[in-house]
PDB file of C-alpha atoms and ligand atoms in Angstrom:
ATOM      1  CA  MET D   1      -0.056   0.173   0.064  1.00  0.00           C
ATOM      2  CA  PRO D   2       1.613   3.215  -1.068  1.00  0.00           C
ATOM      3  CA  SER D   3       1.761   6.200   1.336  1.00  0.00           C
ATOM      4  CA  PRO D   4      -0.904   8.941   1.078  1.00  0.00           C
ATOM      5  CA  THR D   5       1.501  11.127  -0.979  1.00  0.00           C
ATOM      6  CA  ILE D   6       2.494   8.628  -3.419  1.00  0.00           C
ATOM      7  CA  ALA D   7      -1.087   7.256  -3.791  1.00  0.00           C
ATOM      8  CA  LYS D   8      -2.001  11.223  -4.465  1.00  0.00           C
ATOM      9  CA  HIS D   9       0.759  11.566  -7.177  1.00  0.00           C
ATOM     10  CA  ILE D  10      -0.433   8.148  -8.678  1.00  0.00           C
ATOM     11  CA  LYS D  11      -3.977   9.375  -8.997  1.00  0.00           C
ATOM     12  CA  GLU D  12      -2.770  12.343 -10.786  1.00  0.00           C
ATOM     13  CA  ILE D  13      -0.646  10.714 -13.665  1.00  0.00           C
ATOM     14  CA  PRO D  14      -3.558  10.341 -15.720  1.00  0.00           C
ATOM     15  CA  LYS D  15      -4.447  14.022 -15.425  1.00  0.00           C
ATOM     16  CA  ILE D  16      -0.851  14.985 -16.635  1.00  0.00           C
ATOM     17  CA  SER D  17      -0.504  12.620 -19.240  1.00  0.00           C
ATOM     18  CA  THR D  18      -2.401  13.998 -22.388  1.00  0.00           C
ATOM     19  CA  LYS D  19      -2.446  10.395 -23.886  1.00  0.00           C
ATOM     20  CA  ASN D  20      -5.316   9.429 -21.887  1.00  0.00           C
ATOM     21  CA  ASP D  21      -6.940  12.650 -21.799  1.00  0.00           C
ATOM     22  CA  PHE D  22      -9.857  12.530 -24.598  1.00  0.00           C
ATOM     23  CA  SER D  23     -11.616  15.588 -23.433  1.00  0.00           C
ATOM     24  CA  VAL D  24     -10.309  17.640 -26.691  1.00  0.00           C
ATOM     25  CA  LEU D  25     -12.409  14.917 -28.854  1.00  0.00           C
ATOM     26  CA  ASN D  26     -15.760  16.222 -27.434  1.00  0.00           C
ATOM     27  CA  GLU D  27     -14.776  19.931 -28.031  1.00  0.00           C
ATOM     28  CA  PRO D  28     -15.663  21.696 -31.304  1.00  0.00           C
ATOM     29  CA  TRP D  29     -12.640  21.813 -33.854  1.00  0.00           C
ATOM     30  CA  THR D  30     -10.628  24.867 -33.690  1.00  0.00           C
ATOM     31  CA  VAL D  31      -7.324  26.330 -35.069  1.00  0.00           C
ATOM     32  CA  TRP D  32      -5.679  25.438 -31.520  1.00  0.00           C
ATOM     33  CA  ASN D  33      -6.948  21.985 -30.940  1.00  0.00           C
ATOM     34  CA  TRP D  34      -7.389  20.333 -34.464  1.00  0.00           C
ATOM     35  CA  TYR D  35      -3.985  18.532 -34.254  1.00  0.00           C
ATOM     36  CA  LYS D  36      -5.058  16.847 -30.651  1.00  0.00           C
ATOM     37  CA  LYS D  37      -7.761  14.999 -32.505  1.00  0.00           C
ATOM     38  CA  PHE D  38      -5.550  13.035 -34.817  1.00  0.00           C
ATOM     39  CA  ASP D  39      -3.570   9.909 -34.165  1.00  0.00           C
ATOM     40  CA  TRP D  40      -0.416  11.132 -35.733  1.00  0.00           C
ATOM     41  CA  VAL D  41       1.017   7.473 -35.926  1.00  0.00           C
ATOM     42  CA  HIS D  42      -2.068   6.255 -37.918  1.00  0.00           C
ATOM     43  CA  VAL D  43      -1.724   9.702 -40.245  1.00  0.00           C
ATOM     44  CA  LEU D  44       1.803   8.741 -40.733  1.00  0.00           C
ATOM     45  CA  GLY D  45       1.285   5.529 -41.928  1.00  0.00           C
ATOM     46  CA  LEU D  46      -1.901   5.865 -43.833  1.00  0.00           C
ATOM     47  CA  ILE D  47      -1.377   9.399 -45.389  1.00  0.00           C
ATOM     48  CA  PHE D  48       2.419  10.423 -45.350  1.00  0.00           C
ATOM     49  CA  MET D  49       3.784   6.986 -46.038  1.00  0.00           C
ATOM     50  CA  PRO D  50       1.933   6.277 -49.181  1.00  0.00           C
ATOM     51  CA  ILE D  51       2.305  10.039 -50.498  1.00  0.00           C
ATOM     52  CA  TYR D  52       6.037   9.437 -49.933  1.00  0.00           C
ATOM     53  CA  GLY D  53       6.060   6.021 -51.763  1.00  0.00           C
ATOM     54  CA  PHE D  54       4.067   7.335 -54.699  1.00  0.00           C
ATOM     55  CA  TYR D  55       6.515  10.607 -54.811  1.00  0.00           C
ATOM     56  CA  MET D  56       9.577   8.423 -54.882  1.00  0.00           C
ATOM     57  CA  ALA D  57       8.271   6.108 -57.153  1.00  0.00           C
ATOM     58  CA  TYR D  58       7.505   8.912 -59.659  1.00  0.00           C
ATOM     59  CA  THR D  59      10.569  10.807 -59.033  1.00  0.00           C
ATOM     60  CA  SER D  60      13.437   8.630 -57.935  1.00  0.00           C
ATOM     61  CA  VAL D  61      13.049   5.102 -58.867  1.00  0.00           C
ATOM     62  CA  ALA D  62      12.443   3.312 -61.983  1.00  0.00           C
ATOM     63  CA  LEU D  63       9.986   0.395 -61.637  1.00  0.00           C
ATOM     64  CA  GLN D  64      11.640  -3.013 -61.903  1.00  0.00           C
ATOM     65  CA  GLN D  65       9.677  -6.131 -62.679  1.00  0.00           C
ATOM     66  CA  LYS D  66      10.550  -7.835 -59.558  1.00  0.00           C
ATOM     67  CA  THR D  67       9.253  -4.908 -57.603  1.00  0.00           C
ATOM     68  CA  ALA D  68       6.079  -4.871 -59.448  1.00  0.00           C
ATOM     69  CA  ILE D  69       5.656  -8.814 -58.899  1.00  0.00           C
ATOM     70  CA  PHE D  70       6.558  -8.746 -55.191  1.00  0.00           C
ATOM     71  CA  SER D  71       4.127  -5.406 -54.879  1.00  0.00           C
ATOM     72  CA  VAL D  72       1.327  -7.515 -56.193  1.00  0.00           C
ATOM     73  CA  LEU D  73       2.046 -10.716 -54.285  1.00  0.00           C
ATOM     74  CA  TYR D  74       2.618  -8.501 -51.170  1.00  0.00           C
ATOM     75  CA  TYR D  75      -0.799  -6.869 -51.725  1.00  0.00           C
ATOM     76  CA  PHE D  76      -2.654 -10.327 -51.853  1.00  0.00           C
ATOM     77  CA  PHE D  77      -0.548 -11.743 -49.184  1.00  0.00           C
ATOM     78  CA  THR D  78      -1.538  -9.003 -46.782  1.00  0.00           C
ATOM     79  CA  GLY D  79      -5.007  -8.834 -47.860  1.00  0.00           C
ATOM     80  CA  LEU D  80      -5.346 -12.373 -47.086  1.00  0.00           C
ATOM     81  CA  GLY D  81      -3.725 -11.870 -43.681  1.00  0.00           C
ATOM     82  CA  ILE D  82      -6.672  -9.495 -42.961  1.00  0.00           C
ATOM     83  CA  THR D  83      -9.576 -11.693 -44.418  1.00  0.00           C
ATOM     84  CA  ALA D  84      -8.402 -14.840 -43.108  1.00  0.00           C
ATOM     85  CA  GLY D  85      -6.702 -13.631 -40.009  1.00  0.00           C
ATOM     86  CA  TYR D  86      -7.799 -10.794 -38.473  1.00  0.00           C
ATOM     87  CA  HIS D  87     -11.302 -11.207 -39.724  1.00  0.00           C
ATOM     88  CA  ARG D  88     -12.452 -14.620 -40.138  1.00  0.00           C
ATOM     89  CA  LEU D  89      -9.919 -16.288 -37.571  1.00  0.00           C
ATOM     90  CA  TRP D  90      -9.237 -13.866 -34.756  1.00  0.00           C
ATOM     91  CA  SER D  91     -12.348 -11.587 -34.839  1.00  0.00           C
ATOM     92  CA  HIS D  92     -15.078 -14.182 -35.687  1.00  0.00           C
ATOM     93  CA  ARG D  93     -13.415 -17.401 -34.531  1.00  0.00           C
ATOM     94  CA  ALA D  94     -14.990 -18.903 -37.780  1.00  0.00           C
ATOM     95  CA  TYR D  95     -12.430 -21.647 -37.930  1.00  0.00           C
ATOM     96  CA  SER D  96      -9.342 -22.813 -35.865  1.00  0.00           C
ATOM     97  CA  ALA D  97      -5.656 -22.666 -36.886  1.00  0.00           C
ATOM     98  CA  GLY D  98      -2.505 -24.541 -35.534  1.00  0.00           C
ATOM     99  CA  PRO D  99       0.297 -22.448 -34.423  1.00  0.00           C
ATOM    100  CA  THR D 100       2.236 -22.336 -37.813  1.00  0.00           C
ATOM    101  CA  LEU D 101      -0.846 -21.088 -39.720  1.00  0.00           C
ATOM    102  CA  GLN D 102      -1.497 -18.454 -37.016  1.00  0.00           C
ATOM    103  CA  PHE D 103       2.204 -17.223 -37.216  1.00  0.00           C
ATOM    104  CA  ILE D 104       1.925 -17.143 -41.058  1.00  0.00           C
ATOM    105  CA  LEU D 105      -1.279 -15.061 -40.716  1.00  0.00           C
ATOM    106  CA  MET D 106       0.023 -12.799 -38.163  1.00  0.00           C
ATOM    107  CA  LEU D 107       2.995 -11.960 -40.424  1.00  0.00           C
ATOM    108  CA  ALA D 108       0.690 -11.437 -43.271  1.00  0.00           C
ATOM    109  CA  SER D 109      -2.003  -9.359 -41.573  1.00  0.00           C
ATOM    110  CA  THR D 110       0.520  -6.947 -39.648  1.00  0.00           C
ATOM    111  CA  GLY D 111       2.046  -6.456 -42.883  1.00  0.00           C
ATOM    112  CA  ALA D 112      -1.157  -4.526 -44.080  1.00  0.00           C
ATOM    113  CA  MET D 113      -0.543  -1.884 -41.312  1.00  0.00           C
ATOM    114  CA  GLN D 114      -4.004  -2.342 -39.791  1.00  0.00           C
ATOM    115  CA  GLY D 115      -2.932  -2.132 -36.083  1.00  0.00           C
ATOM    116  CA  SER D 116      -2.470  -5.049 -33.777  1.00  0.00           C
ATOM    117  CA  ILE D 117      -4.735  -8.292 -33.834  1.00  0.00           C
ATOM    118  CA  ARG D 118      -6.280  -7.059 -30.457  1.00  0.00           C
ATOM    119  CA  TRP D 119      -7.145  -3.557 -31.536  1.00  0.00           C
ATOM    120  CA  TRP D 120      -8.432  -4.599 -34.781  1.00  0.00           C
ATOM    121  CA  CYS D 121     -10.707  -7.453 -33.264  1.00  0.00           C
ATOM    122  CA  ARG D 122     -11.642  -5.332 -30.379  1.00  0.00           C
ATOM    123  CA  ASN D 123     -13.142  -2.753 -33.045  1.00  0.00           C
ATOM    124  CA  HIS D 124     -14.471  -5.208 -35.318  1.00  0.00           C
ATOM    125  CA  ARG D 125     -16.477  -7.162 -32.596  1.00  0.00           C
ATOM    126  CA  ALA D 126     -17.783  -3.704 -31.114  1.00  0.00           C
ATOM    127  CA  HIS D 127     -18.836  -3.017 -34.895  1.00  0.00           C
ATOM    128  CA  HIS D 128     -20.820  -6.026 -35.247  1.00  0.00           C
ATOM    129  CA  ARG D 129     -22.246  -5.845 -31.931  1.00  0.00           C
ATOM    130  CA  TYR D 130     -23.226  -2.045 -32.317  1.00  0.00           C
ATOM    131  CA  THR D 131     -23.584  -1.759 -35.876  1.00  0.00           C
ATOM    132  CA  ASP D 132     -24.363   1.832 -37.179  1.00  0.00           C
ATOM    133  CA  THR D 133     -24.825   3.137 -33.470  1.00  0.00           C
ATOM    134  CA  GLU D 134     -22.564   5.768 -31.507  1.00  0.00           C
ATOM    135  CA  LYS D 135     -20.925   2.788 -29.979  1.00  0.00           C
ATOM    136  CA  ASP D 136     -19.837   1.417 -33.359  1.00  0.00           C
ATOM    137  CA  PRO D 137     -16.079   2.582 -33.853  1.00  0.00           C
ATOM    138  CA  TYR D 138     -16.752   2.915 -37.646  1.00  0.00           C
ATOM    139  CA  GLY D 139     -20.497   3.172 -38.249  1.00  0.00           C
ATOM    140  CA  ALA D 140     -21.871   3.925 -41.546  1.00  0.00           C
ATOM    141  CA  GLN D 141     -24.369   6.630 -40.153  1.00  0.00           C
ATOM    142  CA  LYS D 142     -21.294   8.998 -40.108  1.00  0.00           C
ATOM    143  CA  GLY D 143     -20.756   8.410 -43.713  1.00  0.00           C
ATOM    144  CA  LEU D 144     -18.771   6.532 -46.195  1.00  0.00           C
ATOM    145  CA  MET D 145     -15.336   8.288 -45.630  1.00  0.00           C
ATOM    146  CA  TRP D 146     -15.708   8.137 -42.008  1.00  0.00           C
ATOM    147  CA  SER D 147     -16.637   4.142 -41.838  1.00  0.00           C
ATOM    148  CA  HIS D 148     -13.657   3.414 -44.380  1.00  0.00           C
ATOM    149  CA  PHE D 149     -10.959   5.837 -43.437  1.00  0.00           C
ATOM    150  CA  ILE D 150     -11.303   8.825 -41.308  1.00  0.00           C
ATOM    151  CA  TRP D 151     -12.344   6.989 -38.039  1.00  0.00           C
ATOM    152  CA  MET D 152      -8.456   5.435 -38.207  1.00  0.00           C
ATOM    153  CA  LEU D 153      -6.905   9.071 -38.564  1.00  0.00           C
ATOM    154  CA  LEU D 154      -8.604  10.325 -35.421  1.00  0.00           C
ATOM    155  CA  ARG D 155      -7.729   9.441 -31.884  1.00  0.00           C
ATOM    156  CA  GLN D 156     -10.282   6.950 -30.303  1.00  0.00           C
ATOM    157  CA  ASP D 157     -11.643   7.315 -26.863  1.00  0.00           C
ATOM    158  CA  PRO D 158     -12.024   3.758 -25.829  1.00  0.00           C
ATOM    159  CA  THR D 159     -14.957   4.605 -23.403  1.00  0.00           C
ATOM    160  CA  THR D 160     -17.128   5.616 -26.316  1.00  0.00           C
ATOM    161  CA  VAL D 161     -16.736   2.457 -28.201  1.00  0.00           C
ATOM    162  CA  GLY D 162     -19.160  -0.270 -27.365  1.00  0.00           C
ATOM    163  CA  TRP D 163     -17.529  -3.095 -25.064  1.00  0.00           C
ATOM    164  CA  ALA D 164     -16.475  -6.299 -26.889  1.00  0.00           C
ATOM    165  CA  ASP D 165     -14.776  -9.221 -25.234  1.00  0.00           C
ATOM    166  CA  VAL D 166     -11.214  -9.895 -26.509  1.00  0.00           C
ATOM    167  CA  SER D 167      -9.844 -11.284 -23.393  1.00  0.00           C
ATOM    168  CA  GLU D 168      -8.876 -14.715 -25.285  1.00  0.00           C
ATOM    169  CA  LEU D 169      -6.581 -12.610 -27.464  1.00  0.00           C
ATOM    170  CA  GLU D 170      -4.510 -11.121 -24.495  1.00  0.00           C
ATOM    171  CA  GLY D 171      -1.496 -13.492 -23.829  1.00  0.00           C
TER     172      GLY D 171
HETATM  173 ZN1   ZN B 201     -16.967  -9.424 -39.319  1.00  0.00          ZN
END
């Protein structure tokens, strides 16, 4: 049991850290707070990296046949990782897989840059459970762009997403 002084500081840690402060997400967008609403790791991976890739492909690097073949194979490999792994296997438990297949699907799906297995499945189970409500992390009632893209660019307050049990995915 920590002393009362230490306990006071432990209680204050979440208030000091802006990482767990989601109050800005409920405020109107302004010139001074807009950047606090974005998940900048996701923005880097989903906006800046593709732009940089297209820029470099257009200006600096001649396309080679082996790169084109690798890109197509990588696209289908990572896509299969999402559909067969993140979606069917880990979110819906539609089938069972041994450790070797799980390892291959883990490599494939994480290559698609759609977050961790736990994060993806938690959101997807909430999506199915609370489809098109305020508790759906990517509900279609907020529009096509929101449900397919924008929701990933903005920080997510975990308390606003509907509860979904992913405890079996936690080591
Ligand atoms: Zn599903």
